[in-house]
Amino acid sequence: MKNYIVFDLEWNQSSEGKENSIEHFPFEIIEIGGVKMDEEFHIISEFHKLITPQVYTEMHYKIMEVTHMDMGQLKQEGQPFVQAIEEFLLWCGEDYLFCTWGTMDLTELQRNMDYYHVEIPFKWPLKYYDIQKLYALQNGDIKAKPSLDHAVEDLGILEERPFHRALDDAYYTGKVLQCLEFSRWKPYISIDYYQLPQRKEDEIYLDFPTYSKYVSREFDTKEEALADKIVTDMVCKDCKRMLRKKQRWFSLNQKQYFCLAVCPVHGFVQGKIRMKKSEQGRFYVVKTMKPVDEAGAENVFHKKEEQRQKRRERSTTKKIKKSSLTRRNNQ
């Protein structure tokens, strides 16, 4: 029987700001909380551990303000991370799926495991359910990033438990999961990007009811990624045919790229590339392809025109600056 492990983390960070953070280790976990749910989403077990930090040993004021924890409590009641994570993994069991609120917890859990040289035992690719995303889907706005307390209040499931503590937030996330039409949203599983494909043959392809997703291997540069044919190919999610591009790939900010293609059977398909950086500082691509109507297609053309306008404005600004510099030099 598969269980659902709904977990939440609290972490500390450098009290002196990002410039004094350790590279690839910006957050140190200070609390793990989780609830284990069966296939019917009944809570069958709870897990909670405080962790004594070894790196960021002064509490950041915002963390203390939000969690109401202090370093004295962590030193007195906490235990080493390695011991806590071993107990957590043992509690998870053998057959389970992780559930979190948002996308950060699994990444930070693995970062901490790497830092403390704990073997990461998770299956790859690591699939999980982002309950924040499923809640947004059920409310008709996939782009929304609602807070957990907003969702809890909206669903009328608020109890006499605080927020911003690991076990309480895991508990509330589980309660939100209980309120979802899970059979409807079950296909929208998420992929964690901490561990990425290393070879072309390991690249990830996923089909969802309303779009498809591709996750590339790592590249040394953005240019190398965009030169890869598979990265820039457009494929219809319904009939799997290669599509002709009506609007070639373009970008507004060098992080997101857009494209419009046409399937002769299923109509317009919008492509979106998100250019991301891996832990090693290399580049990888997350590409989504989804059918759109004429309004959606027009929106892509509008974005392209916006790009042209910004390019013209930059060119005009450069000419003005150059002309002004020339006049000053001639005076």
Tab-separated table of C-alpha atoms in Angstrom:
chain	number	residue	atom	x	y	z
A	1	MET	CA	0.000	0.000	0.000
A	2	LYS	CA	1.402	3.403	-0.996
A	3	ASN	CA	1.416	6.137	1.639
A	4	TYR	CA	1.636	9.883	1.180
A	5	ILE	CA	4.343	11.622	3.207
A	6	VAL	CA	3.289	15.237	3.669
A	7	PHE	CA	6.236	17.090	5.147
A	8	ASP	CA	7.420	20.589	5.875
A	9	LEU	CA	10.754	22.111	6.857
A	10	GLU	CA	11.833	25.159	8.775
A	11	TRP	CA	15.348	26.421	8.171
A	12	ASN	CA	17.787	29.036	9.355
A	13	GLN	CA	20.125	31.172	7.231
A	14	SER	CA	23.070	33.473	7.678
A	15	SER	CA	22.178	36.245	10.094
A	16	GLU	CA	24.559	38.521	8.167
A	17	GLY	CA	22.849	38.174	4.779
A	18	LYS	CA	23.399	36.265	1.546
A	19	GLU	CA	26.962	37.483	1.064
A	20	ASN	CA	27.986	35.476	4.144
A	21	SER	CA	26.148	32.308	3.138
A	22	ILE	CA	28.004	29.131	2.246
A	23	GLU	CA	27.887	28.404	-1.479
A	24	HIS	CA	25.249	25.776	-2.371
A	25	PHE	CA	24.070	25.777	1.252
A	26	PRO	CA	21.947	28.894	1.813
A	27	PHE	CA	19.532	27.290	4.300
A	28	GLU	CA	20.196	24.927	7.192
A	29	ILE	CA	17.238	22.821	8.300
A	30	ILE	CA	16.289	23.307	11.950
A	31	GLU	CA	12.948	21.445	12.027
A	32	ILE	CA	11.303	18.572	10.167
A	33	GLY	CA	7.607	17.816	10.520
A	34	GLY	CA	5.484	15.333	8.642
A	35	VAL	CA	2.218	13.445	8.561
A	36	LYS	CA	1.822	10.039	6.939
A	37	MET	CA	-1.460	9.506	5.084
A	38	ASP	CA	-2.863	6.271	3.697
A	39	GLU	CA	-4.413	5.864	0.250
A	40	GLU	CA	-7.700	7.235	1.587
A	41	PHE	CA	-5.863	10.298	2.950
A	42	HIS	CA	-6.388	9.432	6.594
A	43	ILE	CA	-3.560	10.617	8.832
A	44	ILE	CA	-2.023	7.491	10.330
A	45	SER	CA	1.217	8.820	11.832
A	46	GLU	CA	3.136	11.999	12.666
A	47	PHE	CA	6.839	12.860	12.747
A	48	HIS	CA	8.584	15.813	14.370
A	49	LYS	CA	12.232	16.623	15.091
A	50	LEU	CA	14.140	19.754	16.035
A	51	ILE	CA	17.692	19.993	14.677
A	52	THR	CA	20.658	21.706	16.266
A	53	PRO	CA	22.368	23.796	13.557
A	54	GLN	CA	26.108	23.375	12.980
A	55	VAL	CA	26.659	26.074	10.327
A	56	TYR	CA	24.356	29.041	10.900
A	57	THR	CA	24.533	29.055	14.675
A	58	GLU	CA	23.022	32.503	15.131
A	59	MET	CA	19.291	32.712	14.513
A	60	HIS	CA	18.243	35.035	11.703
A	61	TYR	CA	15.849	37.570	13.206
A	62	LYS	CA	13.117	36.913	10.619
A	63	ILE	CA	13.245	33.162	11.229
A	64	MET	CA	12.970	33.721	14.977
A	65	GLU	CA	10.106	36.168	14.423
A	66	VAL	CA	8.124	33.772	12.225
A	67	THR	CA	8.771	30.433	13.971
A	68	HIS	CA	9.108	31.711	17.570
A	69	MET	CA	12.084	29.375	17.995
A	70	ASP	CA	15.429	30.471	19.385
A	71	MET	CA	18.911	28.985	19.361
A	72	GLY	CA	18.695	28.008	23.030
A	73	GLN	CA	15.708	25.761	22.326
A	74	LEU	CA	17.399	24.178	19.306
A	75	LYS	CA	20.579	23.435	21.262
A	76	GLN	CA	18.641	22.005	24.197
A	77	GLU	CA	15.956	20.006	22.365
A	78	GLY	CA	17.484	19.433	18.927
A	79	GLN	CA	19.600	16.633	17.558
A	80	PRO	CA	22.186	16.406	14.756
A	81	PHE	CA	20.804	16.579	11.222
A	82	VAL	CA	22.218	13.180	10.252
A	83	GLN	CA	20.392	11.469	13.101
A	84	ALA	CA	17.144	13.348	12.381
A	85	ILE	CA	17.135	12.579	8.661
A	86	GLU	CA	17.900	8.907	9.260
A	87	GLU	CA	14.939	8.687	11.619
A	88	PHE	CA	12.766	10.589	9.140
A	89	LEU	CA	13.622	8.237	6.260
A	90	LEU	CA	13.002	5.214	8.477
A	91	TRP	CA	9.601	6.668	9.435
A	92	CYS	CA	8.722	7.265	5.759
A	93	GLY	CA	8.933	3.520	5.069
A	94	GLU	CA	9.334	1.837	1.705
A	95	ASP	CA	6.397	2.707	-0.559
A	96	TYR	CA	5.439	6.386	-0.469
A	97	LEU	CA	5.067	9.626	-2.400
A	98	PHE	CA	6.157	12.973	-1.011
A	99	CYS	CA	3.717	15.881	-0.814
A	100	THR	CA	4.793	19.446	-0.042
A	101	TRP	CA	3.425	22.976	-0.119
A	102	GLY	CA	5.420	24.529	-2.957
A	103	THR	CA	8.640	23.387	-4.583
A	104	MET	CA	11.435	24.337	-2.145
A	105	ASP	CA	11.321	21.712	0.597
A	106	LEU	CA	12.560	18.731	-1.404
A	107	THR	CA	15.399	20.783	-2.891
A	108	GLU	CA	16.537	22.052	0.513
A	109	LEU	CA	16.203	18.593	2.052
A	110	GLN	CA	18.560	17.156	-0.584
A	111	ARG	CA	20.969	20.110	-0.298
A	112	ASN	CA	21.247	19.469	3.430
A	113	MET	CA	21.713	15.742	2.850
A	114	ASP	CA	24.519	16.445	0.376
A	115	TYR	CA	26.182	18.928	2.719
A	116	TYR	CA	26.185	16.396	5.573
A	117	HIS	CA	27.199	13.533	3.221
A	118	VAL	CA	23.974	11.599	3.695
A	119	GLU	CA	23.185	9.303	0.769
A	120	ILE	CA	20.076	10.418	-1.107
A	121	PRO	CA	17.966	7.254	-1.508
A	122	PHE	CA	15.084	8.688	-3.508
A	123	LYS	CA	14.093	7.182	-6.838
A	124	TRP	CA	14.966	9.209	-9.922
A	125	PRO	CA	13.296	11.147	-11.353
A	126	LEU	CA	11.902	12.207	-8.005
A	127	LYS	CA	8.166	12.697	-8.433
A	128	TYR	CA	6.012	14.339	-5.802
A	129	TYR	CA	2.760	16.255	-5.356
A	130	ASP	CA	2.908	20.011	-4.929
A	131	ILE	CA	-0.301	20.601	-2.974
A	132	GLN	CA	-0.046	24.351	-3.550
A	133	LYS	CA	-0.187	23.712	-7.312
A	134	LEU	CA	-3.106	21.268	-7.005
A	135	TYR	CA	-5.022	23.741	-4.853
A	136	ALA	CA	-4.377	26.482	-7.448
A	137	LEU	CA	-5.574	24.142	-10.221
A	138	GLN	CA	-8.779	23.400	-8.340
A	139	ASN	CA	-9.345	27.144	-7.976
A	140	GLY	CA	-8.803	27.735	-11.686
A	141	ASP	CA	-5.543	29.687	-11.522
A	142	ILE	CA	-2.471	27.527	-12.147
A	143	LYS	CA	-0.180	30.581	-11.982
A	144	ALA	CA	-1.279	31.497	-8.457
A	145	LYS	CA	1.004	30.861	-5.486
A	146	PRO	CA	-1.446	30.991	-2.570
A	147	SER	CA	-0.105	30.820	0.966
A	148	LEU	CA	-0.958	27.827	3.121
A	149	ASP	CA	-2.813	29.932	5.670
A	150	HIS	CA	-4.918	31.467	2.867
A	151	ALA	CA	-5.875	28.002	1.600
A	152	VAL	CA	-6.708	26.781	5.108
A	153	GLU	CA	-8.936	29.767	5.790
A	154	ASP	CA	-10.546	29.524	2.349
A	155	LEU	CA	-11.422	25.858	2.927
A	156	GLY	CA	-12.687	26.500	6.457
A	157	ILE	CA	-10.332	23.985	8.075
A	158	LEU	CA	-8.519	26.282	10.502
A	159	GLU	CA	-7.859	24.674	13.889
A	160	GLU	CA	-6.182	25.834	17.078
A	161	ARG	CA	-2.753	25.150	15.651
A	162	PRO	CA	-0.246	27.837	14.653
A	163	PHE	CA	1.375	28.240	11.240
A	164	HIS	CA	5.101	28.355	10.410
A	165	ARG	CA	6.094	25.340	12.454
A	166	ALA	CA	7.018	22.231	10.537
A	167	LEU	CA	4.571	19.709	11.986
A	168	ASP	CA	1.661	22.159	12.026
A	169	ASP	CA	2.258	23.233	8.420
A	170	ALA	CA	2.579	19.582	7.352
A	171	TYR	CA	-0.685	18.831	9.167
A	172	TYR	CA	-2.508	21.716	7.461
A	173	THR	CA	-1.081	20.716	4.062
A	174	GLY	CA	-2.491	17.238	4.648
A	175	LYS	CA	-5.875	18.729	5.534
A	176	VAL	CA	-5.863	20.730	2.280
A	177	LEU	CA	-5.030	17.528	0.401
A	178	GLN	CA	-8.075	15.892	1.994
A	179	CYS	CA	-10.255	18.677	0.565
A	180	LEU	CA	-9.018	18.364	-3.025
A	181	GLU	CA	-10.697	16.422	-5.827
A	182	PHE	CA	-7.555	14.317	-5.916
A	183	SER	CA	-8.734	11.867	-8.576
A	184	ARG	CA	-9.142	14.858	-10.906
A	185	TRP	CA	-5.732	16.405	-10.171
A	186	LYS	CA	-3.744	13.204	-9.636
A	187	PRO	CA	-2.185	13.298	-13.152
A	188	TYR	CA	-0.518	16.652	-12.363
A	189	ILE	CA	2.454	15.185	-10.549
A	190	SER	CA	5.564	17.350	-10.116
A	191	ILE	CA	9.235	16.636	-10.780
A	192	ASP	CA	12.011	17.771	-8.449
A	193	TYR	CA	14.926	19.367	-10.333
A	194	TYR	CA	17.698	18.960	-7.767
A	195	GLN	CA	18.980	15.834	-9.526
A	196	LEU	CA	18.913	16.335	-13.297
A	197	PRO	CA	19.295	14.109	-16.353
A	198	GLN	CA	22.969	13.658	-17.205
A	199	ARG	CA	22.537	12.116	-20.659
A	200	LYS	CA	20.257	12.767	-23.612
A	201	GLU	CA	18.647	9.358	-23.183
A	202	ASP	CA	17.747	10.215	-19.566
A	203	GLU	CA	15.873	13.418	-20.403
A	204	ILE	CA	12.365	13.568	-18.982
A	205	TYR	CA	9.124	13.673	-20.986
A	206	LEU	CA	5.777	13.998	-19.226
A	207	ASP	CA	2.230	14.272	-20.554
A	208	PHE	CA	-0.490	15.969	-18.537
A	209	PRO	CA	-4.157	16.391	-19.474
A	210	THR	CA	-3.649	19.993	-20.651
A	211	TYR	CA	0.061	20.240	-21.540
A	212	SER	CA	3.289	18.296	-21.948
A	213	LYS	CA	6.659	18.873	-20.270
A	214	TYR	CA	10.271	18.173	-21.178
A	215	VAL	CA	13.272	18.450	-18.827
A	216	SER	CA	16.663	18.556	-20.497
A	217	ARG	CA	20.100	17.434	-19.432
A	218	GLU	CA	22.620	20.095	-18.379
A	219	PHE	CA	24.476	22.346	-20.846
A	220	ASP	CA	27.513	24.572	-20.355
A	221	THR	CA	25.823	27.662	-21.818
A	222	LYS	CA	22.379	28.976	-22.747
A	223	GLU	CA	23.508	29.098	-26.377
A	224	GLU	CA	24.427	25.422	-26.305
A	225	ALA	CA	21.035	24.553	-24.837
A	226	LEU	CA	19.134	26.563	-27.455
A	227	ALA	CA	21.201	24.997	-30.242
A	228	ASP	CA	19.951	21.537	-29.293
A	229	LYS	CA	17.225	20.392	-31.681
A	230	ILE	CA	15.228	18.495	-29.072
A	231	VAL	CA	15.162	21.562	-26.836
A	232	THR	CA	13.626	23.706	-29.575
A	233	ASP	CA	11.416	21.114	-31.297
A	234	MET	CA	7.669	21.597	-30.975
A	235	VAL	CA	5.508	18.472	-30.713
A	236	CYS	CA	1.723	18.153	-30.464
A	237	LYS	CA	0.819	16.544	-27.143
A	238	ASP	CA	-2.195	14.813	-28.673
A	239	CYS	CA	-0.927	13.327	-31.940
A	240	LYS	CA	2.847	13.526	-31.262
A	241	ARG	CA	3.633	14.958	-34.670
A	242	MET	CA	6.493	17.410	-35.203
A	243	LEU	CA	5.051	20.879	-35.710
A	244	ARG	CA	5.811	23.770	-38.005
A	245	LYS	CA	6.679	26.950	-36.111
A	246	LYS	CA	4.522	29.972	-36.898
A	247	GLN	CA	6.515	32.153	-34.513
A	248	ARG	CA	10.067	31.056	-33.783
A	249	TRP	CA	11.539	31.067	-30.300
A	250	PHE	CA	12.142	34.495	-28.774
A	251	SER	CA	12.779	35.860	-25.293
A	252	LEU	CA	11.865	38.929	-23.286
A	253	ASN	CA	14.358	38.430	-20.459
A	254	GLN	CA	16.796	35.609	-21.383
A	255	LYS	CA	15.116	33.339	-18.824
A	256	GLN	CA	11.810	32.614	-20.531
A	257	TYR	CA	11.433	31.880	-24.236
A	258	PHE	CA	8.205	31.598	-26.227
A	259	CYS	CA	7.213	29.963	-29.481
A	260	LEU	CA	4.008	29.323	-31.431
A	261	ALA	CA	3.501	26.269	-33.611
A	262	VAL	CA	0.565	24.849	-35.551
A	263	CYS	CA	-0.763	21.304	-35.640
A	264	PRO	CA	-2.864	20.643	-38.777
A	265	VAL	CA	-5.265	18.567	-36.666
A	266	HIS	CA	-5.281	20.190	-33.220
A	267	GLY	CA	-4.500	23.834	-33.955
A	268	PHE	CA	-2.161	26.263	-32.200
A	269	VAL	CA	0.408	25.026	-29.682
A	270	GLN	CA	2.318	27.452	-27.439
A	271	GLY	CA	5.832	26.556	-26.393
A	272	LYS	CA	7.508	27.987	-23.307
A	273	ILE	CA	11.096	27.413	-22.250
A	274	ARG	CA	12.311	28.281	-18.781
A	275	MET	CA	16.093	28.494	-18.672
A	276	LYS	CA	17.338	27.392	-15.247
A	277	LYS	CA	20.675	26.982	-13.482
A	278	SER	CA	21.670	23.712	-11.879
A	279	GLU	CA	23.513	23.300	-8.583
A	280	GLN	CA	26.733	23.098	-10.598
A	281	GLY	CA	26.085	26.443	-12.287
A	282	ARG	CA	25.269	24.877	-15.656
A	283	PHE	CA	22.056	25.395	-17.613
A	284	TYR	CA	19.047	23.178	-18.172
A	285	VAL	CA	15.688	23.667	-19.837
A	286	VAL	CA	12.140	23.028	-18.702
A	287	LYS	CA	9.920	23.205	-21.782
A	288	THR	CA	6.127	23.099	-21.743
A	289	MET	CA	3.897	22.767	-24.797
A	290	LYS	CA	0.173	23.372	-24.558
A	291	PRO	CA	-2.700	23.836	-27.009
A	292	VAL	CA	-4.050	27.389	-27.146
A	293	ASP	CA	-6.966	29.079	-28.897
A	294	GLU	CA	-6.729	32.107	-31.188
A	295	ALA	CA	-6.586	34.463	-28.208
A	296	GLY	CA	-3.669	32.468	-26.807
A	297	ALA	CA	-1.911	32.579	-30.161
A	298	GLU	CA	-2.460	36.331	-30.383
A	299	ASN	CA	-0.919	36.688	-26.941
A	300	VAL	CA	2.312	35.091	-28.214
A	301	PHE	CA	2.428	37.575	-31.111
A	302	HIS	CA	1.825	40.370	-28.608
A	303	LYS	CA	4.807	39.202	-26.553
A	304	LYS	CA	6.931	39.186	-29.711
A	305	GLU	CA	5.880	42.760	-30.521
A	306	GLU	CA	6.704	43.736	-26.943
A	307	GLN	CA	10.178	42.287	-27.472
A	308	ARG	CA	10.608	44.314	-30.681
A	309	GLN	CA	9.495	47.490	-28.924
A	310	LYS	CA	11.971	46.987	-26.082
A	311	ARG	CA	14.730	46.351	-28.615
A	312	ARG	CA	13.877	49.584	-30.455
A	313	GLU	CA	13.865	51.523	-27.173
A	314	ARG	CA	17.267	50.136	-26.209
A	315	SER	CA	18.651	50.985	-29.635
A	316	THR	CA	17.288	54.536	-29.436
A	317	THR	CA	18.745	54.995	-25.943
A	318	LYS	CA	22.163	53.833	-27.128
A	319	LYS	CA	22.086	56.246	-30.085
A	320	ILE	CA	21.133	59.169	-27.841
A	321	LYS	CA	23.923	58.347	-25.392
A	322	LYS	CA	26.439	57.977	-28.221
A	323	SER	CA	25.337	61.261	-29.805
A	324	SER	CA	25.515	63.061	-26.448
A	325	LEU	CA	29.019	61.686	-25.807
A	326	THR	CA	30.173	62.773	-29.264
A	327	ARG	CA	28.897	66.334	-28.702
A	328	ARG	CA	30.678	66.588	-25.364
A	329	ASN	CA	33.919	65.360	-26.878
A	330	ASN	CA	33.681	67.935	-29.688
A	331	GLN	CA	33.100	70.883	-27.364
